Short mmCIF file of C-alpha atoms in Angstrom, two decimals:
data_model
loop_
_atom_site.label_atom_id
_atom_site.label_comp_id
_atom_site.label_asym_id
_atom_site.label_seq_id
_atom_site.Cartn_x
_atom_site.Cartn_y
_atom_site.Cartn_z
CA MET A 207 37.96 32.85 -72.82
CA ARG A 208 37.90 34.95 -69.64
CA ALA A 209 39.73 38.27 -69.33
CA LEU A 210 39.78 41.13 -66.79
CA GLN A 211 38.67 44.03 -68.95
CA VAL A 212 38.70 47.80 -68.52
CA SER A 213 35.76 49.20 -70.48
CA ASP A 214 35.77 52.69 -68.98
CA PHE A 215 37.73 54.49 -66.30
CA ALA A 216 34.74 55.27 -64.08
CA THR A 217 33.95 51.66 -63.15
CA PRO A 218 36.16 48.83 -61.79
CA PRO A 219 37.65 46.25 -64.18
CA ARG A 220 35.32 43.31 -64.84
CA LEU A 221 35.93 39.64 -65.66
CA ASP A 222 34.27 39.09 -69.05
CA ASP A 223 34.04 36.34 -71.65
CA ILE A 224 35.70 37.52 -74.86
CA ALA A 225 36.61 35.85 -78.14
CA MET A 226 39.87 33.89 -78.39
CA PRO A 227 42.19 36.00 -80.59
CA ASP A 228 44.17 34.75 -83.59
CA PRO A 229 47.85 35.64 -83.94
CA GLY A 230 48.74 37.91 -86.85
CA ASP A 231 52.05 38.36 -88.61
CA GLY A 232 54.93 38.29 -86.15
CA GLN A 233 52.66 37.38 -83.24
CA VAL A 234 52.11 34.35 -81.01
CA LEU A 235 49.08 33.08 -79.12
CA ILE A 236 49.99 32.24 -75.55
CA ARG A 237 48.02 30.12 -73.10
CA ILE A 238 48.62 32.18 -69.97
CA ALA A 239 49.50 30.38 -66.75
CA ALA A 240 50.30 33.32 -64.46
CA CYS A 241 50.31 37.12 -64.44
CA GLY A 242 52.31 39.34 -62.10
CA LEU A 243 50.62 42.49 -60.80
CA ASN A 244 52.28 45.90 -60.75
CA PHE A 245 51.45 49.30 -59.30
CA ALA A 246 51.10 50.49 -62.90
CA ASP A 247 48.12 48.15 -63.38
CA MET A 248 46.14 50.19 -60.87
CA LEU A 249 47.07 53.43 -62.61
CA MET A 250 46.12 51.94 -65.97
CA ALA A 251 42.70 50.91 -64.66
CA ARG A 252 42.09 54.59 -63.84
CA GLY A 253 43.51 55.86 -67.13
CA THR A 254 46.38 57.72 -65.43
CA TYR A 255 49.33 55.59 -66.58
CA GLN A 256 51.59 57.02 -69.28
CA ASP A 257 51.13 53.94 -71.52
CA THR A 258 47.40 53.28 -71.01
CA PRO A 259 46.06 51.56 -74.17
CA PRO A 260 42.80 52.50 -75.94
CA LEU A 261 39.56 51.21 -74.40
CA PRO A 262 38.53 48.46 -74.01
CA PHE A 263 41.62 46.52 -72.95
CA THR A 264 42.70 43.66 -70.69
CA LEU A 265 44.82 44.47 -67.65
CA GLY A 266 48.06 42.68 -66.78
CA MET A 267 51.52 43.95 -67.74
CA GLU A 268 53.65 40.81 -67.38
CA LEU A 269 52.76 37.18 -67.86
CA ALA A 270 54.09 33.68 -68.35
CA GLY A 271 52.66 30.73 -70.20
CA THR A 272 52.99 28.36 -73.13
CA VAL A 273 53.10 29.19 -76.84
CA ALA A 274 49.89 27.77 -78.35
CA ARG A 275 50.03 29.04 -81.95
CA LEU A 276 52.48 30.89 -84.20
CA GLY A 277 51.56 33.71 -86.55
CA ASP A 278 53.07 34.03 -90.00
CA GLY A 279 56.75 34.89 -90.11
CA VAL A 280 57.53 33.85 -86.54
CA THR A 281 60.87 32.12 -86.09
CA GLY A 282 62.86 31.16 -83.01
CA LEU A 283 59.81 30.01 -81.04
CA SER A 284 57.85 26.76 -81.12
CA VAL A 285 54.43 25.57 -80.03
CA GLY A 286 54.61 24.28 -76.46
CA GLN A 287 57.56 26.49 -75.51
CA ARG A 288 57.50 28.12 -72.06
CA VAL A 289 57.89 31.92 -72.22
CA ALA A 290 57.48 35.12 -70.24
CA VAL A 291 56.25 38.36 -71.83
CA ASN A 292 56.45 41.98 -70.76
CA ALA A 293 53.29 42.82 -72.67
CA GLY A 294 52.21 46.16 -71.22
CA HIS A 295 48.65 44.81 -70.98
CA GLY A 296 46.68 41.63 -71.75
CA GLY A 297 48.08 39.33 -69.06
CA LEU A 298 45.01 38.92 -66.85
CA ALA A 299 43.33 36.49 -69.22
CA GLU A 300 43.34 32.82 -70.06
CA ALA A 301 45.12 33.51 -73.35
CA GLY A 302 46.41 36.40 -75.40
CA VAL A 303 48.17 37.44 -78.61
CA PHE A 304 51.52 39.17 -78.21
CA PRO A 305 54.51 40.16 -80.38
CA ALA A 306 56.82 37.19 -80.80
CA ALA A 307 59.80 39.49 -80.24
CA ALA A 308 58.53 40.20 -76.70
CA ALA A 309 58.39 36.53 -75.72
CA GLN A 310 61.38 35.57 -73.56
CA PRO A 311 62.06 31.81 -73.23
CA ILE A 312 62.29 30.74 -69.60
CA PRO A 313 64.22 27.86 -68.02
CA ASP A 314 62.35 24.58 -67.55
CA ALA A 315 63.08 24.77 -63.81
CA MET A 316 61.50 28.23 -63.48
CA PRO A 317 57.88 28.04 -62.24
CA PHE A 318 55.38 30.14 -64.20
CA GLU A 319 54.63 32.11 -61.01
CA ASP A 320 58.30 33.12 -60.70
CA ALA A 321 58.50 33.99 -64.38
CA ALA A 322 55.40 36.19 -64.17
CA ALA A 323 56.88 38.02 -61.19
CA PHE A 324 60.31 38.49 -62.68
CA MET A 325 60.69 40.70 -65.74
CA VAL A 326 59.38 44.12 -64.68
CA ALA A 327 60.68 44.13 -61.10
CA TYR A 328 64.12 42.64 -61.67
CA GLY A 329 64.50 44.35 -65.05
CA THR A 330 63.71 47.72 -63.46
CA SER A 331 66.17 47.31 -60.63
CA HIS A 332 69.01 45.86 -62.67
CA LEU A 333 68.89 48.36 -65.54
CA GLY A 334 68.16 51.28 -63.24
CA LEU A 335 71.02 50.54 -60.87
CA VAL A 336 73.62 49.49 -63.44
CA ARG A 337 72.94 51.88 -66.33
CA ARG A 338 71.25 54.91 -64.79
CA ALA A 339 72.37 55.12 -61.15
CA ARG A 340 75.86 53.72 -61.90
CA LEU A 341 75.91 51.86 -58.60
CA LYS A 342 79.42 50.75 -57.65
CA ARG A 343 80.68 48.03 -55.35
CA GLY A 344 81.14 49.37 -51.82
CA GLU A 345 78.73 52.29 -52.21
CA ARG A 346 75.85 52.75 -49.78
CA MET A 347 72.33 52.68 -51.26
CA VAL A 348 69.03 53.39 -49.52
CA VAL A 349 65.93 51.68 -50.92
CA LEU A 350 62.64 53.43 -50.19
CA GLY A 351 59.73 50.97 -50.08
CA ALA A 352 62.21 48.12 -49.70
CA ALA A 353 59.59 45.38 -49.29
CA GLY A 354 57.52 46.34 -52.34
CA GLY A 355 57.45 44.77 -55.78
CA VAL A 356 60.44 46.63 -57.22
CA GLY A 357 61.97 47.73 -53.91
CA LEU A 358 62.69 44.19 -52.77
CA THR A 359 64.41 43.39 -56.07
CA ALA A 360 66.50 46.55 -55.66
CA VAL A 361 67.72 45.18 -52.34
CA GLU A 362 68.61 41.85 -53.97
CA VAL A 363 70.23 43.32 -57.08
CA GLY A 364 72.09 46.00 -55.13
CA ALA A 365 73.49 43.43 -52.72
CA ALA A 366 74.53 41.22 -55.64
CA LEU A 367 76.40 44.20 -57.11
CA GLY A 368 78.33 44.59 -53.87
CA ALA A 369 76.62 47.66 -52.41
CA GLU A 370 75.81 48.30 -48.75
CA ILE A 371 72.00 48.36 -48.57
CA VAL A 372 69.80 50.44 -46.25
CA ALA A 373 66.20 49.17 -46.39
CA VAL A 374 63.36 51.56 -45.54
CA ALA A 375 59.90 50.03 -45.07
CA ARG A 376 56.95 50.23 -42.70
CA GLY A 377 56.82 47.60 -39.95
CA ALA A 378 59.08 44.89 -38.58
CA ALA A 379 57.62 42.14 -40.79
CA LYS A 380 58.46 43.98 -44.01
CA LEU A 381 61.93 44.87 -42.78
CA GLU A 382 62.59 41.23 -41.92
CA ILE A 383 61.82 40.29 -45.55
CA ALA A 384 64.17 43.02 -46.81
CA GLN A 385 66.90 41.76 -44.50
CA ALA A 386 66.50 38.24 -45.85
CA ALA A 387 66.94 39.69 -49.37
CA GLY A 388 70.31 41.16 -48.42
CA ALA A 389 69.76 44.48 -46.60
CA HIS A 390 72.50 45.48 -44.14
CA HIS A 391 70.63 48.25 -42.28
CA LEU A 392 66.90 48.47 -41.49
CA ILE A 393 64.83 51.62 -40.91
CA ASP A 394 61.13 51.54 -40.00
CA SER A 395 59.56 54.47 -41.84
CA GLY A 396 56.53 54.35 -39.58
CA THR A 397 58.18 54.78 -36.19
CA GLU A 398 61.73 56.05 -36.35
CA GLY A 399 61.46 59.80 -36.99
CA ASP A 400 63.12 61.84 -39.71
CA LEU A 401 64.78 59.63 -42.30
CA ARG A 402 67.49 62.20 -42.97
CA ASP A 403 68.79 61.92 -39.40
CA ARG A 404 68.88 58.11 -39.51
CA LEU A 405 70.78 58.10 -42.82
CA LYS A 406 73.16 60.82 -41.63
CA ALA A 407 73.95 58.68 -38.59
CA LEU A 408 75.11 55.94 -40.98
CA GLY A 409 77.33 58.42 -42.82
CA GLY A 410 74.98 59.40 -45.65
CA VAL A 411 74.17 57.56 -48.88
CA ASP A 412 75.53 57.43 -52.42
CA VAL A 413 72.38 56.22 -54.21
CA ILE A 414 68.69 56.66 -53.36
CA TYR A 415 66.42 54.11 -55.04
CA ASP A 416 63.04 55.80 -54.96
CA ALA A 417 59.81 54.11 -55.95
CA VAL A 418 57.85 55.97 -53.23
CA GLY A 419 58.11 59.74 -53.66
CA GLY A 420 56.76 62.36 -51.27
CA ALA A 421 58.35 63.33 -47.96
CA LEU A 422 60.60 60.25 -47.75
CA THR A 423 62.34 61.28 -50.96
CA GLU A 424 62.93 64.80 -49.68
CA GLN A 425 64.36 63.51 -46.40
CA ALA A 426 66.61 60.93 -48.05
CA LEU A 427 67.95 63.44 -50.56
CA ARG A 428 69.18 65.65 -47.72
CA ALA A 429 71.36 62.73 -46.58
CA ALA A 430 72.99 62.28 -49.98
CA ARG A 431 76.77 62.33 -50.08
CA PRO A 432 78.63 64.54 -52.60
CA GLU A 433 78.05 63.21 -56.13
CA GLY A 434 75.13 61.11 -54.85
CA ARG A 435 72.40 59.97 -57.23
CA LEU A 436 68.63 59.98 -56.75
CA LEU A 437 67.08 57.33 -59.01
CA VAL A 438 63.44 58.25 -59.64
CA VAL A 439 61.54 55.00 -60.27
CA GLY A 440 57.95 55.79 -59.23
CA PHE A 441 55.57 57.45 -56.81
CA ALA A 442 53.77 54.74 -54.83
CA SER A 443 52.90 57.29 -52.14
CA GLY A 444 50.89 59.28 -54.67
CA ASP A 445 52.95 62.41 -53.92
CA PHE A 446 55.62 64.01 -56.09
CA PRO A 447 58.56 65.20 -54.01
CA THR A 448 59.69 68.82 -53.94
CA LEU A 449 63.39 69.00 -54.73
CA ARG A 450 65.51 72.03 -53.81
CA ALA A 451 67.81 72.89 -56.70
CA ASN A 452 70.28 74.60 -54.38
CA HIS A 453 70.76 71.34 -52.43
CA LEU A 454 71.53 69.55 -55.70
CA MET A 455 74.03 72.21 -56.70
CA VAL A 456 75.90 72.47 -53.40
CA LYS A 457 76.45 68.69 -53.11
CA ASN A 458 76.87 67.98 -56.86
CA VAL A 459 73.93 65.56 -56.66
CA ASP A 460 72.31 64.01 -59.74
CA VAL A 461 68.55 63.42 -60.10
CA VAL A 462 68.17 60.55 -62.56
CA GLY A 463 64.80 59.79 -64.14
CA PHE A 464 64.18 56.18 -65.05
CA TYR A 465 61.27 54.62 -66.93
CA TRP A 466 62.12 51.00 -67.70
CA GLY A 467 59.33 50.50 -70.23
CA GLY A 468 60.54 53.45 -72.28
CA TYR A 469 63.55 51.46 -73.47
CA LYS A 470 61.22 49.26 -75.53
CA GLY A 471 60.73 52.24 -77.83
CA PHE A 472 64.26 53.59 -78.26
CA ALA A 473 66.74 50.89 -77.14
CA PRO A 474 65.10 47.45 -76.91
CA GLU A 475 68.47 45.72 -77.07
CA VAL A 476 69.39 47.36 -73.75
CA LEU A 477 66.34 45.73 -72.14
CA SER A 478 67.13 42.36 -73.70
CA ASP A 479 70.74 42.36 -72.51
CA SER A 480 69.71 43.36 -68.98
CA LEU A 481 67.00 40.69 -68.78
CA ALA A 482 69.38 38.04 -70.08
CA GLU A 483 71.83 38.87 -67.30
CA VAL A 484 69.29 38.73 -64.47
CA MET A 485 67.86 35.50 -65.92
CA ASP A 486 71.37 34.05 -65.71
CA TRP A 487 71.54 35.23 -62.09
CA TYR A 488 68.24 33.42 -61.41
CA THR A 489 69.53 30.21 -63.00
CA ALA A 490 72.68 30.48 -60.86
CA GLY A 491 70.55 30.81 -57.71
CA LYS A 492 71.48 34.44 -57.00
CA LEU A 493 67.89 35.74 -57.26
CA ARG A 494 64.63 34.33 -55.92
CA PRO A 495 61.37 36.23 -56.48
CA HIS A 496 59.38 36.81 -53.31
CA ILE A 497 55.67 36.22 -53.98
CA SER A 498 53.57 37.20 -51.01
CA ARG A 499 50.33 35.75 -52.33
CA THR A 500 48.69 34.19 -55.39
CA PHE A 501 45.06 34.55 -56.45
CA PRO A 502 43.00 32.71 -59.09
CA LEU A 503 41.78 34.72 -62.08
CA ALA A 504 38.26 34.70 -60.66
CA GLN A 505 39.61 36.76 -57.73
CA ALA A 506 41.72 39.17 -59.79
CA ASP A 507 39.82 42.15 -58.37
CA GLU A 508 40.74 40.98 -54.84
CA ALA A 509 44.37 40.62 -55.94
CA LEU A 510 44.42 44.23 -57.14
CA GLU A 511 42.87 45.38 -53.87
CA PHE A 512 45.46 43.39 -51.90
CA LEU A 513 48.17 45.27 -53.80
CA ARG A 514 46.41 48.62 -53.41
CA SER A 515 46.04 48.16 -49.64
CA ARG A 516 49.84 47.80 -49.25
CA LYS A 517 49.40 44.46 -47.48
CA SER A 518 51.68 42.74 -49.98
CA THR A 519 55.42 42.25 -49.91
CA GLY A 520 57.35 41.51 -53.07
CA LYS A 521 54.96 40.48 -55.84
CA VAL A 522 51.31 39.49 -56.11
CA VAL A 523 50.56 36.91 -58.82
CA VAL A 524 47.29 35.83 -60.45
CA THR A 525 47.18 32.25 -61.76
CA MET A 526 44.90 30.90 -64.49
#
């Protein structure tokens, strides 16, 4: 079978032919139909992600496909069942072996492309906003990078929770997509000056959803209302923001770290409950993944470059 493999961190990932794996105890073999790309995949290819597996490994954090074979001791799943998996790696391949406990059944009406684009982005935004940021109905939230993979889902989820959403993105086209997802206010980060002044003009913000980092974070934080919350999701800009502790103290502002994947290790039931809720929202028509482009597996390197170049909005998906 074909798989996009990382053999060392000095050379780009390469599409190789590798042996078809057999499922062990508690595992399932999945014929993969689609794999959603994430910013973390690019970090993993360079060996800089916090959960980079040992070399060699196959890229691809989240995937969807069909159960092809069950390992010993697996119950609750059947051959031919449609599932999505937050695997951490292994999704950019024609097949793969994964823990049965990580396989989430998906509705028959849910396309594999949607399922592969769903778990990480919507799971991150839902759990981050509900559990960590404690977003309340009627509060104002600014989303930095509002047209990106997780940012766009934050707009959708925040709007569904009844918040007033301020979308920050670069360019009119990206802002239009954020508006369609439920944003109430639009700010072009490329042309409209200091973000702090724009947010202050709206009356400040209660929650900052930050998957960008750098100067935008610092500017947004200065527009936080008393008892505001900065939810730290990632650093797509490549820069870590500098936060002034005296500003946090004077306004009683919280800085809340959030790593969605970490819950797999210490509270997996929290992840499961969150994913079940957003899956129900999808079934009810409240959520619709925005996939800007799909690529075949043979062009997986181009798909990663498309994501890296920031040309994408929402998710990029590779199909098998």
